[in-house]
Coordinates of C-alpha atoms in Angstrom, one line a residue:
X1 CA 137.9 -196.7 138.1
X2 CA 137.4 -198.1 141.6
X3 CA 135.7 -196.5 143.9
X4 CA 138.5 -197.8 146.7
X5 CA 141.7 -195.1 147.3
X6 CA 145.2 -196.1 146.6
X7 CA 147.4 -193.8 148.2
X8 CA 150.5 -193.7 146.6
X9 CA 154.3 -193.1 148.6
X10 CA 156.7 -195.0 150.0
X11 CA 157.3 -197.1 152.6
X12 CA 157.2 -196.4 156.4
X13 CA 160.7 -198.1 156.7
X14 CA 162.4 -196.2 154.0
X15 CA 164.7 -193.4 155.2
X16 CA 164.3 -189.3 155.1
X17 CA 167.5 -188.9 153.3
X18 CA 164.7 -187.2 150.6
X19 CA 166.3 -185.8 147.5
X20 CA 166.3 -182.0 147.2
X21 CA 165.5 -180.3 143.8
X22 CA 169.0 -178.8 142.7
X23 CA 169.8 -176.4 139.3
X24 CA 172.4 -178.4 137.2
X25 CA 173.7 -179.1 134.2
X26 CA 173.3 -182.8 131.8
X27 CA 175.5 -184.0 129.7
X28 CA 174.1 -182.0 126.7
X29 CA 174.6 -178.4 128.1
X30 CA 170.9 -178.1 129.2
X31 CA 170.0 -176.9 132.6
X32 CA 167.4 -178.8 134.2
X33 CA 166.1 -179.9 137.6
X34 CA 168.0 -182.1 138.9
X35 CA 167.3 -184.7 142.3
X36 CA 170.5 -185.4 144.1
X37 CA 172.1 -183.8 147.9
X38 CA 174.2 -181.8 145.6
X39 CA 174.2 -180.4 142.4
X40 CA 175.7 -182.4 139.4
X41 CA 177.7 -179.1 137.6
X42 CA 181.3 -179.0 138.6
X43 CA 180.9 -175.8 139.9
X44 CA 179.0 -174.8 142.5
X45 CA 175.9 -173.2 141.5
X46 CA 175.6 -169.3 143.0
X47 CA 172.1 -169.7 144.9
X48 CA 171.8 -166.2 144.6
X49 CA 172.1 -165.3 141.4
X50 CA 168.5 -164.2 140.5
X51 CA 166.4 -165.6 138.0
X52 CA 163.6 -164.1 136.3
X53 CA 160.4 -165.9 135.4
X54 CA 157.3 -164.3 133.2
X55 CA 154.2 -166.6 134.6
X56 CA 151.8 -166.1 132.5
X57 CA 152.4 -162.3 131.1
X58 CA 153.3 -161.4 135.1
X59 CA 157.2 -160.7 136.3
X60 CA 158.9 -162.2 138.8
X61 CA 162.7 -162.1 140.0
X62 CA 163.4 -164.1 142.8
X63 CA 166.5 -166.0 143.5
X64 CA 168.0 -169.5 142.9
X65 CA 168.0 -170.2 146.0
X66 CA 164.1 -169.0 146.9
X67 CA 163.2 -171.0 143.7
X68 CA 165.4 -174.7 144.3
X69 CA 163.6 -174.4 148.0
X70 CA 160.1 -174.9 146.8
X71 CA 158.1 -178.1 147.9
X72 CA 159.3 -180.9 144.9
X73 CA 155.4 -181.3 143.5
X74 CA 155.2 -177.0 143.0
X75 CA 158.6 -177.3 141.0
X76 CA 156.5 -181.0 139.1
X77 CA 153.6 -177.9 138.2
X78 CA 156.3 -175.3 137.2
X79 CA 158.3 -177.1 135.4
X80 CA 156.8 -180.6 134.3
X81 CA 160.0 -181.0 131.3
X82 CA 162.7 -180.5 134.3
X83 CA 164.1 -177.7 132.2
X84 CA 163.9 -173.8 131.8
X85 CA 162.0 -173.0 128.8
X86 CA 162.7 -169.1 126.5
X87 CA 159.7 -167.2 125.0
X88 CA 159.9 -169.9 121.9
X89 CA 159.5 -172.8 123.8
X90 CA 162.8 -173.7 123.8
X91 CA 165.7 -175.0 126.5
X92 CA 167.6 -172.2 127.5
X93 CA 170.6 -174.3 127.7
X94 CA 173.1 -172.0 130.2
X95 CA 170.7 -169.8 132.2
X96 CA 171.8 -166.0 134.1
X97 CA 170.5 -163.3 135.2
X98 CA 170.2 -162.1 131.6
X99 CA 167.5 -164.6 130.3
X100 CA 164.0 -165.1 131.0
X101 CA 162.0 -167.7 131.9
X102 CA 158.4 -168.9 130.5
X103 CA 156.5 -170.5 132.8
X104 CA 152.8 -171.8 131.9
X105 CA 151.5 -171.4 135.6
X106 CA 149.2 -169.5 137.1
X107 CA 150.3 -166.3 138.1
X108 CA 148.2 -165.3 140.8
X109 CA 149.0 -168.9 142.6
X110 CA 152.8 -168.5 142.4
X111 CA 152.4 -165.1 144.0
X112 CA 150.5 -167.4 146.9
X113 CA 153.0 -169.4 147.2
X114 CA 155.7 -166.7 147.1
X115 CA 154.2 -165.1 149.7
X116 CA 153.8 -167.8 152.2
X117 CA 157.6 -169.3 152.0
X118 CA 158.9 -165.8 152.1
X119 CA 157.0 -165.6 155.1
X120 CA 158.1 -168.8 156.4
X121 CA 161.5 -168.0 155.6
X122 CA 161.8 -164.8 157.3
X123 CA 160.5 -166.4 160.4
X124 CA 163.2 -168.5 160.3
X125 CA 165.3 -166.2 160.0
X126 CA 164.4 -164.4 163.6
X127 CA 165.2 -167.1 164.7
X128 CA 168.7 -167.3 167.2
X129 CA 170.9 -169.2 165.4
X130 CA 169.5 -170.0 162.3
X131 CA 172.9 -170.8 160.3
X132 CA 174.1 -172.7 162.5
X133 CA 171.0 -175.6 162.4
X134 CA 170.3 -174.8 158.6
X135 CA 172.0 -178.0 157.7
X136 CA 170.6 -179.9 160.4
X137 CA 169.0 -182.3 158.2
X138 CA 171.5 -183.1 155.8
X139 CA 173.8 -185.7 156.8
X140 CA 173.2 -189.0 156.5
X141 CA 174.6 -189.9 161.1
X142 CA 171.0 -188.4 161.4
X143 CA 168.8 -189.6 163.8
X144 CA 164.9 -189.8 162.9
X145 CA 164.0 -188.6 166.9
X146 CA 166.1 -185.8 165.7
X147 CA 164.6 -185.2 162.6
X148 CA 161.4 -185.1 164.4
X149 CA 162.7 -182.9 167.2
X150 CA 163.5 -180.1 164.1
X151 CA 159.6 -180.0 163.3
X152 CA 159.2 -178.1 167.0
X153 CA 162.4 -175.4 165.9
X154 CA 161.9 -174.8 162.1
X155 CA 159.1 -173.6 160.3
X156 CA 157.0 -177.0 158.2
X157 CA 154.3 -175.9 155.5
X158 CA 151.8 -178.7 155.0
X159 CA 151.3 -178.8 151.1
X160 CA 148.1 -179.5 149.4
X161 CA 146.9 -179.9 146.0
X162 CA 144.5 -181.0 144.1
X163 CA 143.6 -181.2 140.6
X164 CA 140.4 -181.4 139.6
X165 CA 138.8 -182.8 136.3
X166 CA 135.8 -182.7 135.2
X167 CA 133.3 -184.2 132.3
X168 CA 129.9 -182.8 131.2
X169 CA 127.2 -185.5 130.5
X170 CA 125.0 -184.4 127.9
X171 CA 121.9 -183.3 128.9
X172 CA 120.2 -184.3 126.4
X173 CA 121.1 -186.0 122.2
X174 CA 121.9 -183.5 119.8
X175 CA 123.8 -180.6 121.6
X176 CA 126.3 -179.0 119.3
X177 CA 130.5 -177.8 120.7
X178 CA 129.3 -174.6 121.4
X179 CA 126.1 -175.6 123.2
X180 CA 128.6 -178.0 125.2
X181 CA 131.0 -175.3 125.7
X182 CA 128.6 -173.2 127.3
X183 CA 127.6 -175.8 129.4
X184 CA 131.4 -176.8 130.6
X185 CA 131.7 -173.3 131.6
X186 CA 129.1 -173.1 133.5
X187 CA 129.9 -176.0 135.8
X188 CA 132.9 -174.9 136.0
X189 CA 131.8 -171.4 137.5
X190 CA 130.0 -173.6 139.8
X191 CA 133.1 -175.5 141.3
X192 CA 134.9 -172.4 141.4
X193 CA 132.3 -171.4 143.9
X194 CA 133.0 -174.4 146.2
X195 CA 136.7 -174.0 147.9
X196 CA 135.5 -175.8 151.0
X197 CA 138.7 -177.8 150.8
X198 CA 136.5 -181.1 152.3
X199 CA 134.0 -181.0 150.3
X200 CA 135.6 -182.7 147.5
X201 CA 136.6 -185.2 149.8
X202 CA 132.7 -186.1 150.9
X203 CA 132.7 -184.4 154.3
X204 CA 129.2 -183.9 154.7
X205 CA 128.5 -180.0 155.6
X206 CA 125.4 -179.4 157.9
X207 CA 122.4 -177.7 155.7
X208 CA 122.2 -175.0 157.6
X209 CA 126.0 -173.8 157.8
X210 CA 126.3 -170.9 156.1
X211 CA 130.1 -171.7 155.7
X212 CA 127.9 -173.9 152.3
X213 CA 126.3 -171.1 150.9
X214 CA 127.8 -168.8 148.3
X215 CA 127.6 -165.0 147.8
X216 CA 124.3 -165.7 145.8
X217 CA 122.9 -166.9 148.3
X218 CA 122.8 -170.5 147.1
X219 CA 124.1 -173.7 148.6
X220 CA 127.4 -174.5 147.1
X221 CA 128.1 -177.5 144.9
X222 CA 130.6 -180.2 144.5
X223 CA 129.2 -182.9 142.1
X224 CA 130.4 -185.0 145.1
X225 CA 127.6 -187.9 145.7
X226 CA 128.2 -188.7 149.3
X227 CA 128.2 -192.0 150.6
X228 CA 124.7 -193.5 152.6
X229 CA 126.5 -196.6 154.0
X230 CA 129.4 -193.3 155.5
X231 CA 129.2 -192.1 159.0
X232 CA 127.6 -188.8 159.7
X233 CA 130.3 -186.6 158.1
X234 CA 130.3 -188.3 154.8
X235 CA 133.4 -189.9 154.9
X236 CA 134.9 -193.6 154.4
X237 CA 137.1 -195.1 156.7
X238 CA 140.0 -194.3 154.8
X239 CA 138.8 -190.9 153.8
X240 CA 138.1 -190.4 157.4
X241 CA 142.1 -191.1 158.3
X242 CA 143.2 -188.8 155.8
X243 CA 140.8 -185.9 157.1
X244 CA 142.1 -186.8 160.7
X245 CA 145.3 -186.0 159.7
X246 CA 145.0 -182.8 158.2
X247 CA 142.9 -182.0 161.1
X248 CA 145.4 -182.5 163.8
X249 CA 148.5 -180.9 161.9
X250 CA 146.5 -177.2 161.2
X251 CA 143.7 -177.3 158.6
X252 CA 140.2 -176.4 160.1
X253 CA 137.1 -177.9 159.4
X254 CA 136.0 -176.0 157.4
X255 CA 138.9 -174.4 155.7
X256 CA 139.2 -172.9 151.9
X257 CA 141.5 -173.3 149.6
X258 CA 144.0 -170.7 148.8
X259 CA 144.2 -170.8 145.4
X260 CA 141.8 -172.3 143.3
X261 CA 141.8 -171.4 139.9
X262 CA 140.7 -172.9 136.0
X263 CA 142.8 -174.5 133.7
X264 CA 143.3 -172.3 131.0
X265 CA 141.1 -174.5 127.8
X266 CA 140.5 -177.5 129.3
X267 CA 137.9 -178.8 132.5
X268 CA 140.4 -179.2 135.2
X269 CA 140.4 -176.5 138.0
X270 CA 143.6 -176.5 139.7
X271 CA 143.7 -175.5 143.8
X272 CA 146.3 -175.4 146.3
X273 CA 146.2 -174.6 150.1
X274 CA 149.1 -174.0 152.0
X275 CA 149.4 -174.5 156.3
X276 CA 151.9 -174.0 158.8
X277 CA 152.4 -177.5 160.2
X278 CA 150.8 -177.0 164.0
X279 CA 153.2 -178.0 166.4
X280 CA 152.7 -179.8 169.6
X281 CA 153.3 -177.3 171.6
X282 CA 150.3 -175.0 169.8
X283 CA 147.9 -177.6 170.5
X284 CA 148.7 -177.9 174.1
X285 CA 148.1 -174.5 173.9
X286 CA 145.1 -174.1 172.2
X287 CA 143.8 -177.0 174.5
X288 CA 144.3 -175.1 177.7
X289 CA 142.5 -171.9 175.6
X290 CA 139.9 -173.7 175.2
X291 CA 139.5 -176.1 178.2
X292 CA 140.4 -174.5 181.1
X293 CA 140.3 -177.1 183.5
X294 CA 141.5 -180.1 181.4
X295 CA 140.8 -183.6 183.3
X296 CA 143.3 -185.3 181.2
X297 CA 144.7 -185.8 177.0
X298 CA 142.7 -185.8 174.5
X299 CA 144.0 -189.4 172.1
X300 CA 146.1 -188.7 169.2
X301 CA 143.5 -188.5 165.8
X302 CA 144.1 -191.5 163.6
X303 CA 145.7 -190.9 160.7
X304 CA 147.1 -192.2 156.8
X305 CA 150.4 -192.6 156.7
X306 CA 151.5 -193.5 153.0
X307 CA 153.1 -196.7 151.9
X308 CA 154.7 -198.0 148.4
X309 CA 152.2 -198.3 145.6
X310 CA 151.6 -201.3 143.3
X311 CA 149.6 -199.1 141.0
X312 CA 151.2 -201.0 138.3
X313 CA 149.3 -204.3 138.9
X314 CA 145.8 -203.1 137.8
X315 CA 143.7 -206.2 138.6
X316 CA 143.8 -206.3 142.5
X317 CA 140.5 -207.2 144.0
X318 CA 138.1 -205.2 146.7
X319 CA 139.3 -207.0 149.4
X320 CA 142.9 -206.6 148.6
X321 CA 142.4 -202.9 148.0
X322 CA 140.5 -202.9 151.7
X323 CA 144.0 -205.0 152.9
X324 CA 146.5 -202.0 152.1
X325 CA 144.4 -199.4 153.4
X326 CA 144.1 -201.6 156.8
X327 CA 148.1 -201.5 156.4
X328 CA 148.3 -198.1 156.2
X329 CA 146.8 -197.5 159.5
X330 CA 148.9 -200.0 160.7
X331 CA 152.0 -199.1 159.3
X332 CA 151.5 -195.0 161.1
X333 CA 150.4 -196.9 164.7
X334 CA 154.0 -198.8 164.2
X335 CA 156.6 -196.3 163.1
X336 CA 155.0 -193.9 165.6
X337 CA 155.4 -196.3 168.2
X338 CA 159.2 -197.0 166.7
X339 CA 160.0 -193.3 167.1
X340 CA 158.2 -192.6 170.8
X341 CA 159.9 -195.8 172.2
X342 CA 163.5 -194.5 170.8
X343 CA 162.8 -190.7 172.2
X344 CA 163.6 -189.8 175.0
X345 CA 161.7 -187.5 175.6
X346 CA 157.3 -188.0 174.4
X347 CA 157.7 -187.0 170.5
X348 CA 154.2 -185.9 169.4
X349 CA 153.1 -189.4 166.9
X350 CA 151.4 -187.3 164.4
X351 CA 155.2 -185.5 163.1
X352 CA 156.5 -189.1 162.7
X353 CA 153.3 -189.9 160.4
X354 CA 154.1 -186.2 158.2
X355 CA 157.8 -186.5 157.7
X356 CA 156.9 -189.5 155.5
X357 CA 155.6 -186.9 153.6
X358 CA 158.9 -184.7 153.7
X359 CA 160.3 -184.4 150.0
X360 CA 158.3 -187.4 149.1
X361 CA 154.9 -186.1 147.9
X362 CA 151.9 -188.6 148.5
X363 CA 148.7 -188.7 146.2
X364 CA 145.2 -189.6 146.2
X365 CA 143.1 -190.1 143.1
X366 CA 139.6 -191.0 143.4
X367 CA 136.5 -191.0 141.1
X368 CA 132.5 -189.1 142.1
X369 CA 129.7 -187.9 140.5
X370 CA 126.8 -185.8 140.9
X371 CA 124.4 -183.1 139.6
X372 CA 125.6 -179.4 139.0
X373 CA 122.7 -177.1 138.5
X374 CA 123.8 -173.8 135.8
X375 CA 121.7 -170.6 135.4
X376 CA 120.4 -170.3 131.8
X377 CA 121.9 -166.6 131.3
X378 CA 123.6 -167.6 127.6
X379 CA 121.9 -167.5 124.1
X380 CA 123.2 -171.2 123.9
X381 CA 121.7 -172.8 126.8
X382 CA 118.0 -171.6 125.9
X383 CA 117.8 -174.4 122.8
X384 CA 119.4 -176.4 125.3
X385 CA 116.8 -175.5 128.0
X386 CA 113.7 -176.0 125.9
X387 CA 115.0 -179.3 124.2
X388 CA 115.1 -180.4 128.3
X389 CA 111.9 -179.1 129.0
X390 CA 110.2 -181.0 126.2
X391 CA 112.3 -184.3 127.1
X392 CA 110.9 -184.4 130.0
X393 CA 107.2 -182.8 129.8
X394 CA 107.9 -179.2 131.3
X395 CA 105.6 -176.8 130.3
X396 CA 108.0 -173.9 131.2
X397 CA 111.9 -173.1 132.4
X398 CA 112.6 -172.4 135.5
X399 CA 115.6 -170.8 134.2
X400 CA 118.0 -173.4 135.1
X401 CA 119.5 -176.7 133.8
X402 CA 120.3 -179.8 136.4
X403 CA 123.6 -181.4 134.6
X404 CA 125.0 -184.5 135.3
X405 CA 128.7 -184.0 136.0
X406 CA 131.6 -187.6 137.2
X407 CA 135.0 -186.1 138.5
X408 CA 138.0 -187.2 139.1
X409 CA 140.3 -185.5 142.2
X410 CA 143.7 -186.0 142.3
X411 CA 145.4 -184.9 146.3
X412 CA 149.1 -184.1 146.4
X413 CA 150.4 -184.1 149.9
X414 CA 153.8 -182.9 150.3
X415 CA 155.8 -181.3 154.0
X416 CA 158.6 -179.0 153.6
X417 CA 160.1 -178.1 156.4
X418 CA 162.0 -174.2 155.4
X419 CA 165.6 -174.4 156.2
X420 CA 166.8 -177.5 155.4
X421 CA 169.2 -178.9 152.8

């Protein structure tokens, strides 16, 4: 796969009337999660009805409205087939409050999701006029400027998810299946220790930075060889745009994943971070607190805006890939300029770009490689360590094995606005 970065999403000219995720019943009677502004069922759904979930053995009870208000990217992880399943994996044809929906998802991550969105919902309900403004983005006549201003009044959450697939290259030939399993477990343990969000993106932290050290005092590993031709922080142009947009919206350089876990039976690590969108007012207040005597307004950071992907064309050249990256940045600037010229009051251009991710998840996929050093603490690894020392001509073992790892990362980015139907 090419090292060029491709963002899959929609064009900036697309309308913001994104479909919401609602509960419906299809022609066969199965309860499904279907897109659309309203339920496809003739009867109005009771959004206050309770749904009982069994998330890998842990029980949760939430309302239908709370479930359907979750971002689309999260709902697709919870219900990849778009249906509710019972204990035997059968589709629940008519969901009632007596049914239990079984979900194959990390329960700690789900608890993290519920906690963040519940807190944001409570803050919204404490604001005056919540019921009146709750449907302010539902009507087709809503202007883009009104949509941008809504981010200043309603809580918004940036949803960033990473799916990391890693592939372990055997350090020596002739390893059996059990030895490979132990190697993979060791690699996964080291990758799980590194919770720094932007480490996987390629950001180069300072060697003396304490945040890059694990609990054991050793430097965290990410199997991501930094680009030698990149700037001092290790990021390429496309990664720099994405990094700047996230850090100007609420993320911090040293932020860590809110949830990070290994998928059962897979060489896949899933991570999730839910960060409250930092409004222009909040950024101005922070700037004033950090700079008592500001001399002017700092320039806006460059950011990356997604456009429609031509993913079906797999023969794109290197120059064409770079052209698409350039179009992303140019489209972001044009979208921001159009919005600023139409609005009477100056709207934060960063919010204009983030609205492109509202209910329209964007994906970024790239490959990297590197070396992961694991400790020989399992009997199955002693033979591997001995063979490796013989191969390299070492008489004694240092108690560690260095393994080459190829990594495929997929980032999914989405904006969720609380209280908007």
